[in-house]
Amino acid sequence: MSEKIFRSPKKKGKMAVFLSGRGSNFRAIHDSILKGKINAEISVVFSNKRKAQGLKLAKERNLNTLYLNPKDYSSKVDYDKTVIQELKKIGVDLICLAGYMKILTPHFCQQFPHRIMNIHPALLPAFPGLHVQKKALEWGVKYSGATVHFVTPDVDMGPIILQSVVPVYQDDTEETLSERILKEEHRIYPEAVKLFFQGKLEVRGRRVFIY
Ligand code: GRF
């Protein structure tokens, strides 16, 4: 059987950014767009947290925002179905998870194959999930970093697009390591989005090729 190949579209794209917190990755992506480095616009910034700092930042930047309270829905699937409807209305090409602290349902992931990216503060497949820097320090790894990957129902395990490595020092704390990694996140996330809309990403199985 021949392998299914996905090639990202070369076009001016419409993006959605999903966040639950401070939104520094959202800011880095938006800054890159404003500098003309990414051929896309952010059509909506979505959050499951009404008070997310990133949502406030998006409003200050005059971007369209959407907040939906999970408590208003009877199930996770119902919630995601409403979000999907909103995104389909807009015609979103790419969804960037940027500190979105809610796991997407498999149903959601299936609606947007190779159209959802996430940033993770470790060198996946090491240290998926939460409390990532704590785990890295406890393991005594000498290097950690950041990973941009496509999202599949298997949390933090989708095809890897870009990674960046940082050293881990003996006197690091979760805070100092997070800070070093975050700088790399702000560099590689916009880069991955740029490559996507340049039509340069090709996914074959679990590998992403950059052309
Ligand atoms: C980042 O560390 C990212 O890797 C993780 O959540 C954090 C979000 O930070 N997925 P911010 O809201 O983008 O500042």
PDB file of C-alpha atoms and ligand atoms in Angstrom:
ATOM      1  CA  MET A   1       0.000   0.000   0.000  1.00  0.00           C
ATOM      2  CA  SER A   2       1.369   3.428  -0.890  1.00  0.00           C
ATOM      3  CA  GLU A   3       2.087   5.879   1.931  1.00  0.00           C
ATOM      4  CA  LYS A   4      -0.189   8.929   2.237  1.00  0.00           C
ATOM      5  CA  ILE A   5       1.761  12.142   1.789  1.00  0.00           C
ATOM      6  CA  PHE A   6       0.636  15.545   3.065  1.00  0.00           C
ATOM      7  CA  ARG A   7       2.163  18.742   1.669  1.00  0.00           C
ATOM      8  CA  SER A   8       1.434  22.018   3.431  1.00  0.00           C
ATOM      9  CA  PRO A   9      -0.301  24.624   1.261  1.00  0.00           C
ATOM     10  CA  LYS A  10       1.603  27.516  -0.330  1.00  0.00           C
ATOM     11  CA  LYS A  11      -0.874  30.319   0.215  1.00  0.00           C
ATOM     12  CA  LYS A  12      -1.809  33.290   2.358  1.00  0.00           C
ATOM     13  CA  GLY A  13      -3.274  31.363   5.263  1.00  0.00           C
ATOM     14  CA  LYS A  14      -5.798  31.844   7.998  1.00  0.00           C
ATOM     15  CA  MET A  15      -4.722  30.783  11.448  1.00  0.00           C
ATOM     16  CA  ALA A  16      -6.285  30.175  14.822  1.00  0.00           C
ATOM     17  CA  VAL A  17      -4.197  30.334  17.980  1.00  0.00           C
ATOM     18  CA  PHE A  18      -5.410  28.415  21.037  1.00  0.00           C
ATOM     19  CA  LEU A  19      -4.117  29.442  24.447  1.00  0.00           C
ATOM     20  CA  SER A  20      -4.936  29.229  28.137  1.00  0.00           C
ATOM     21  CA  GLY A  21      -2.253  31.396  29.710  1.00  0.00           C
ATOM     22  CA  ARG A  22       0.213  34.211  29.203  1.00  0.00           C
ATOM     23  CA  GLY A  23       0.474  33.864  25.425  1.00  0.00           C
ATOM     24  CA  SER A  24       4.156  34.575  24.806  1.00  0.00           C
ATOM     25  CA  ASN A  25       4.273  32.072  21.920  1.00  0.00           C
ATOM     26  CA  PHE A  26       1.186  33.671  20.428  1.00  0.00           C
ATOM     27  CA  ARG A  27       2.972  37.027  20.686  1.00  0.00           C
ATOM     28  CA  ALA A  28       6.087  35.642  18.971  1.00  0.00           C
ATOM     29  CA  ILE A  29       4.016  34.277  16.065  1.00  0.00           C
ATOM     30  CA  HIS A  30       2.020  37.482  15.738  1.00  0.00           C
ATOM     31  CA  ASP A  31       5.191  39.602  15.833  1.00  0.00           C
ATOM     32  CA  SER A  32       6.584  37.505  12.983  1.00  0.00           C
ATOM     33  CA  ILE A  33       3.404  38.066  10.982  1.00  0.00           C
ATOM     34  CA  LEU A  34       3.602  41.826  11.618  1.00  0.00           C
ATOM     35  CA  LYS A  35       7.209  41.788  10.386  1.00  0.00           C
ATOM     36  CA  GLY A  36       6.008  40.149   7.168  1.00  0.00           C
ATOM     37  CA  LYS A  37       7.893  36.914   7.809  1.00  0.00           C
ATOM     38  CA  ILE A  38       4.827  34.646   7.827  1.00  0.00           C
ATOM     39  CA  ASN A  39       2.349  34.596   4.980  1.00  0.00           C
ATOM     40  CA  ALA A  40      -0.768  34.320   7.148  1.00  0.00           C
ATOM     41  CA  GLU A  41      -3.154  36.184   9.356  1.00  0.00           C
ATOM     42  CA  ILE A  42      -4.457  35.254  12.786  1.00  0.00           C
ATOM     43  CA  SER A  43      -8.206  35.036  12.234  1.00  0.00           C
ATOM     44  CA  VAL A  44      -9.061  34.110  15.802  1.00  0.00           C
ATOM     45  CA  VAL A  45      -7.395  33.709  19.174  1.00  0.00           C
ATOM     46  CA  PHE A  46      -9.340  31.137  21.118  1.00  0.00           C
ATOM     47  CA  SER A  47      -9.291  30.290  24.816  1.00  0.00           C
ATOM     48  CA  ASN A  48     -10.967  28.031  27.349  1.00  0.00           C
ATOM     49  CA  LYS A  49      -9.960  30.531  30.052  1.00  0.00           C
ATOM     50  CA  ARG A  50     -11.776  33.829  30.230  1.00  0.00           C
ATOM     51  CA  LYS A  51      -8.958  35.509  32.124  1.00  0.00           C
ATOM     52  CA  ALA A  52      -6.068  34.213  30.019  1.00  0.00           C
ATOM     53  CA  GLN A  53      -3.443  36.928  29.702  1.00  0.00           C
ATOM     54  CA  GLY A  54      -2.936  35.935  26.080  1.00  0.00           C
ATOM     55  CA  LEU A  55      -6.571  36.698  25.311  1.00  0.00           C
ATOM     56  CA  LYS A  56      -6.134  40.186  26.750  1.00  0.00           C
ATOM     57  CA  LEU A  57      -3.018  40.653  24.646  1.00  0.00           C
ATOM     58  CA  ALA A  58      -4.908  39.555  21.525  1.00  0.00           C
ATOM     59  CA  LYS A  59      -7.627  42.134  22.202  1.00  0.00           C
ATOM     60  CA  GLU A  60      -5.002  44.839  22.683  1.00  0.00           C
ATOM     61  CA  ARG A  61      -3.672  43.854  19.282  1.00  0.00           C
ATOM     62  CA  ASN A  62      -7.169  44.198  17.804  1.00  0.00           C
ATOM     63  CA  LEU A  63      -7.429  40.534  16.913  1.00  0.00           C
ATOM     64  CA  ASN A  64     -10.650  38.606  16.845  1.00  0.00           C
ATOM     65  CA  THR A  65     -10.992  36.576  20.068  1.00  0.00           C
ATOM     66  CA  LEU A  66     -13.274  33.809  21.218  1.00  0.00           C
ATOM     67  CA  TYR A  67     -13.775  32.388  24.683  1.00  0.00           C
ATOM     68  CA  LEU A  68     -16.009  29.397  25.393  1.00  0.00           C
ATOM     69  CA  ASN A  69     -16.589  28.182  28.927  1.00  0.00           C
ATOM     70  CA  PRO A  70     -16.176  24.370  29.093  1.00  0.00           C
ATOM     71  CA  LYS A  71     -18.685  24.315  31.977  1.00  0.00           C
ATOM     72  CA  ASP A  72     -21.448  25.350  29.561  1.00  0.00           C
ATOM     73  CA  TYR A  73     -21.131  22.058  27.654  1.00  0.00           C
ATOM     74  CA  SER A  74     -22.269  18.601  28.641  1.00  0.00           C
ATOM     75  CA  SER A  75     -19.152  16.848  27.320  1.00  0.00           C
ATOM     76  CA  LYS A  76     -15.673  17.477  25.920  1.00  0.00           C
ATOM     77  CA  VAL A  77     -16.873  16.354  22.510  1.00  0.00           C
ATOM     78  CA  ASP A  78     -19.766  18.846  22.591  1.00  0.00           C
ATOM     79  CA  TYR A  79     -17.357  21.606  23.499  1.00  0.00           C
ATOM     80  CA  ASP A  80     -14.948  20.685  20.717  1.00  0.00           C
ATOM     81  CA  LYS A  81     -17.813  20.406  18.209  1.00  0.00           C
ATOM     82  CA  THR A  82     -18.741  24.033  18.880  1.00  0.00           C
ATOM     83  CA  VAL A  83     -15.121  25.113  18.481  1.00  0.00           C
ATOM     84  CA  ILE A  84     -14.860  23.139  15.226  1.00  0.00           C
ATOM     85  CA  GLN A  85     -17.988  24.880  13.873  1.00  0.00           C
ATOM     86  CA  GLU A  86     -16.486  28.290  14.612  1.00  0.00           C
ATOM     87  CA  LEU A  87     -13.206  27.388  12.922  1.00  0.00           C
ATOM     88  CA  LYS A  88     -14.944  25.967   9.858  1.00  0.00           C
ATOM     89  CA  LYS A  89     -17.019  29.147   9.521  1.00  0.00           C
ATOM     90  CA  ILE A  90     -13.787  31.123   9.333  1.00  0.00           C
ATOM     91  CA  GLY A  91     -12.105  28.587   7.049  1.00  0.00           C
ATOM     92  CA  VAL A  92      -9.000  28.176   9.188  1.00  0.00           C
ATOM     93  CA  ASP A  93      -5.969  26.545   7.509  1.00  0.00           C
ATOM     94  CA  LEU A  94      -3.823  26.038  10.594  1.00  0.00           C
ATOM     95  CA  ILE A  95      -4.425  25.868  14.335  1.00  0.00           C
ATOM     96  CA  CYS A  96      -1.509  26.652  16.616  1.00  0.00           C
ATOM     97  CA  LEU A  97      -1.730  25.422  20.179  1.00  0.00           C
ATOM     98  CA  ALA A  98       0.277  27.822  22.289  1.00  0.00           C
ATOM     99  CA  GLY A  99      -0.066  26.839  25.919  1.00  0.00           C
ATOM    100  CA  TYR A 100      -3.597  25.485  25.412  1.00  0.00           C
ATOM    101  CA  MET A 101      -4.115  23.437  28.563  1.00  0.00           C
ATOM    102  CA  LYS A 102      -7.008  21.318  27.404  1.00  0.00           C
ATOM    103  CA  ILE A 103      -6.505  18.039  25.577  1.00  0.00           C
ATOM    104  CA  LEU A 104      -8.181  18.048  22.167  1.00  0.00           C
ATOM    105  CA  THR A 105     -10.612  15.190  21.622  1.00  0.00           C
ATOM    106  CA  PRO A 106      -9.708  12.630  18.921  1.00  0.00           C
ATOM    107  CA  HIS A 107     -12.772  13.965  17.068  1.00  0.00           C
ATOM    108  CA  PHE A 108     -11.232  17.427  16.942  1.00  0.00           C
ATOM    109  CA  CYS A 109      -7.855  16.107  15.750  1.00  0.00           C
ATOM    110  CA  GLN A 110      -9.512  14.089  12.991  1.00  0.00           C
ATOM    111  CA  GLN A 111     -11.217  17.213  11.615  1.00  0.00           C
ATOM    112  CA  PHE A 112      -7.875  18.925  10.968  1.00  0.00           C
ATOM    113  CA  PRO A 113      -5.253  16.329  10.001  1.00  0.00           C
ATOM    114  CA  HIS A 114      -1.775  17.956   9.708  1.00  0.00           C
ATOM    115  CA  ARG A 115      -3.455  21.278  10.402  1.00  0.00           C
ATOM    116  CA  ILE A 116      -2.762  21.519  14.127  1.00  0.00           C
ATOM    117  CA  MET A 117       0.644  22.363  15.574  1.00  0.00           C
ATOM    118  CA  ASN A 118       1.854  22.447  19.156  1.00  0.00           C
ATOM    119  CA  ILE A 119       4.956  23.668  20.946  1.00  0.00           C
ATOM    120  CA  HIS A 120       6.361  21.549  23.756  1.00  0.00           C
ATOM    121  CA  PRO A 121       9.154  22.578  26.127  1.00  0.00           C
ATOM    122  CA  ALA A 122      11.281  19.410  25.799  1.00  0.00           C
ATOM    123  CA  LEU A 123      12.929  17.288  23.151  1.00  0.00           C
ATOM    124  CA  LEU A 124      10.068  14.936  22.394  1.00  0.00           C
ATOM    125  CA  PRO A 125       9.546  12.029  22.681  1.00  0.00           C
ATOM    126  CA  ALA A 126      11.328  12.701  25.998  1.00  0.00           C
ATOM    127  CA  PHE A 127       9.176  14.227  28.724  1.00  0.00           C
ATOM    128  CA  PRO A 128       5.700  14.522  27.226  1.00  0.00           C
ATOM    129  CA  GLY A 129       2.854  15.866  29.363  1.00  0.00           C
ATOM    130  CA  LEU A 130       3.107  18.330  32.236  1.00  0.00           C
ATOM    131  CA  HIS A 131       5.855  19.439  34.680  1.00  0.00           C
ATOM    132  CA  VAL A 132       8.328  18.994  31.880  1.00  0.00           C
ATOM    133  CA  GLN A 133      11.307  20.944  33.246  1.00  0.00           C
ATOM    134  CA  LYS A 134      10.961  19.273  36.646  1.00  0.00           C
ATOM    135  CA  LYS A 135      11.129  15.860  34.952  1.00  0.00           C
ATOM    136  CA  ALA A 136      14.159  16.904  32.875  1.00  0.00           C
ATOM    137  CA  LEU A 137      16.029  18.110  35.981  1.00  0.00           C
ATOM    138  CA  GLU A 138      15.134  14.981  37.943  1.00  0.00           C
ATOM    139  CA  TRP A 139      16.386  12.748  35.135  1.00  0.00           C
ATOM    140  CA  GLY A 140      19.647  14.669  35.033  1.00  0.00           C
ATOM    141  CA  VAL A 141      19.602  15.126  31.275  1.00  0.00           C
ATOM    142  CA  LYS A 142      22.437  17.324  30.011  1.00  0.00           C
ATOM    143  CA  TYR A 143      20.399  18.760  27.171  1.00  0.00           C
ATOM    144  CA  SER A 144      16.761  19.644  26.748  1.00  0.00           C
ATOM    145  CA  GLY A 145      14.973  21.974  24.369  1.00  0.00           C
ATOM    146  CA  ALA A 146      11.807  22.724  22.477  1.00  0.00           C
ATOM    147  CA  THR A 147       9.786  20.798  19.910  1.00  0.00           C
ATOM    148  CA  VAL A 148       7.194  21.950  17.377  1.00  0.00           C
ATOM    149  CA  HIS A 149       5.074  19.044  16.218  1.00  0.00           C
ATOM    150  CA  PHE A 150       1.833  18.232  14.465  1.00  0.00           C
ATOM    151  CA  VAL A 151      -0.958  17.227  16.806  1.00  0.00           C
ATOM    152  CA  THR A 152      -2.526  13.774  16.729  1.00  0.00           C
ATOM    153  CA  PRO A 153      -4.884  12.201  19.275  1.00  0.00           C
ATOM    154  CA  ASP A 154      -1.823  10.661  20.938  1.00  0.00           C
ATOM    155  CA  VAL A 155      -0.830  13.613  23.176  1.00  0.00           C
ATOM    156  CA  ASP A 156       2.617  15.131  22.399  1.00  0.00           C
ATOM    157  CA  MET A 157       3.434  12.275  20.028  1.00  0.00           C
ATOM    158  CA  GLY A 158       2.636  13.698  16.574  1.00  0.00           C
ATOM    159  CA  PRO A 159       5.187  14.128  13.745  1.00  0.00           C
ATOM    160  CA  ILE A 160       8.068  16.418  14.756  1.00  0.00           C
ATOM    161  CA  ILE A 161       8.555  19.545  12.629  1.00  0.00           C
ATOM    162  CA  LEU A 162      11.403  21.439  14.332  1.00  0.00           C
ATOM    163  CA  GLN A 163      13.465  21.063  17.472  1.00  0.00           C
ATOM    164  CA  SER A 164      16.021  23.210  19.240  1.00  0.00           C
ATOM    165  CA  VAL A 165      18.495  22.037  21.859  1.00  0.00           C
ATOM    166  CA  VAL A 166      19.594  23.899  24.986  1.00  0.00           C
ATOM    167  CA  PRO A 167      22.121  22.801  27.637  1.00  0.00           C
ATOM    168  CA  VAL A 168      20.951  21.947  31.139  1.00  0.00           C
ATOM    169  CA  TYR A 169      23.278  23.346  33.819  1.00  0.00           C
ATOM    170  CA  GLN A 170      23.938  21.885  37.262  1.00  0.00           C
ATOM    171  CA  ASP A 171      22.579  24.895  39.042  1.00  0.00           C
ATOM    172  CA  ASP A 172      19.445  25.172  36.882  1.00  0.00           C
ATOM    173  CA  THR A 173      16.042  25.511  38.498  1.00  0.00           C
ATOM    174  CA  GLU A 174      12.736  24.875  36.723  1.00  0.00           C
ATOM    175  CA  GLU A 175      12.548  28.635  36.173  1.00  0.00           C
ATOM    176  CA  THR A 176      16.016  29.137  34.668  1.00  0.00           C
ATOM    177  CA  LEU A 177      15.638  26.097  32.401  1.00  0.00           C
ATOM    178  CA  SER A 178      12.130  27.178  31.316  1.00  0.00           C
ATOM    179  CA  GLU A 179      13.433  30.616  30.447  1.00  0.00           C
ATOM    180  CA  ARG A 180      16.272  29.224  28.300  1.00  0.00           C
ATOM    181  CA  ILE A 181      13.847  26.907  26.501  1.00  0.00           C
ATOM    182  CA  LEU A 182      11.203  29.605  26.033  1.00  0.00           C
ATOM    183  CA  LYS A 183      13.652  31.737  24.029  1.00  0.00           C
ATOM    184  CA  GLU A 184      14.025  28.830  21.610  1.00  0.00           C
ATOM    185  CA  GLU A 185      10.244  28.288  21.497  1.00  0.00           C
ATOM    186  CA  HIS A 186       9.807  31.880  20.363  1.00  0.00           C
ATOM    187  CA  ARG A 187      12.307  31.264  17.569  1.00  0.00           C
ATOM    188  CA  ILE A 188      11.206  27.878  16.227  1.00  0.00           C
ATOM    189  CA  TYR A 189       7.411  28.205  16.487  1.00  0.00           C
ATOM    190  CA  PRO A 190       7.158  31.160  14.094  1.00  0.00           C
ATOM    191  CA  GLU A 191       9.717  29.410  11.863  1.00  0.00           C
ATOM    192  CA  ALA A 192       7.559  26.262  11.650  1.00  0.00           C
ATOM    193  CA  VAL A 193       4.455  28.321  10.805  1.00  0.00           C
ATOM    194  CA  LYS A 194       6.417  30.209   8.156  1.00  0.00           C
ATOM    195  CA  LEU A 195       7.552  26.941   6.547  1.00  0.00           C
ATOM    196  CA  PHE A 196       3.981  25.612   6.642  1.00  0.00           C
ATOM    197  CA  PHE A 197       2.571  28.506   4.595  1.00  0.00           C
ATOM    198  CA  GLN A 198       5.540  28.478   2.250  1.00  0.00           C
ATOM    199  CA  GLY A 199       4.355  25.018   1.274  1.00  0.00           C
ATOM    200  CA  LYS A 200       7.633  23.547   2.488  1.00  0.00           C
ATOM    201  CA  LEU A 201       6.452  20.905   4.949  1.00  0.00           C
ATOM    202  CA  GLU A 202       5.814  17.389   3.775  1.00  0.00           C
ATOM    203  CA  VAL A 203       4.557  14.702   6.129  1.00  0.00           C
ATOM    204  CA  ARG A 204       5.230  11.078   5.308  1.00  0.00           C
ATOM    205  CA  GLY A 205       4.103   8.749   8.046  1.00  0.00           C
ATOM    206  CA  ARG A 206       5.611  10.112  11.212  1.00  0.00           C
ATOM    207  CA  ARG A 207       8.405  12.043   9.494  1.00  0.00           C
ATOM    208  CA  VAL A 208       8.265  15.662   8.417  1.00  0.00           C
ATOM    209  CA  PHE A 209      10.498  16.638   5.499  1.00  0.00           C
ATOM    210  CA  ILE A 210      11.386  20.287   4.869  1.00  0.00           C
ATOM    211  CA  TYR A 211      11.929  21.395   1.258  1.00  0.00           C
TER     212      TYR A 211
HETATM  213  C1  GRF B   1       5.177  26.986  26.758  1.00  0.00           C
HETATM  214  O1  GRF B   1       6.214  26.612  27.587  1.00  0.00           O
HETATM  215  C2  GRF B   1       4.835  25.893  25.778  1.00  0.00           C
HETATM  216  O2  GRF B   1       5.948  25.124  25.437  1.00  0.00           O
HETATM  217  C3  GRF B   1       3.855  25.065  26.563  1.00  0.00           C
HETATM  218  O3  GRF B   1       3.103  25.990  27.283  1.00  0.00           O
HETATM  219  C4  GRF B   1       3.868  27.173  27.503  1.00  0.00           C
HETATM  220  C5  GRF B   1       3.052  28.307  26.980  1.00  0.00           C
HETATM  221  O4  GRF B   1       3.654  29.538  27.248  1.00  0.00           O
HETATM  222  N1  GRF B   1       3.069  24.245  25.654  1.00  0.00           N
HETATM  223  P1  GRF B   1       3.043  30.863  26.618  1.00  0.00           P
HETATM  224  O5  GRF B   1       1.595  30.951  27.082  1.00  0.00           O
HETATM  225  O6  GRF B   1       3.152  30.765  25.126  1.00  0.00           O
HETATM  226  O7  GRF B   1       3.871  31.976  27.180  1.00  0.00           O
END
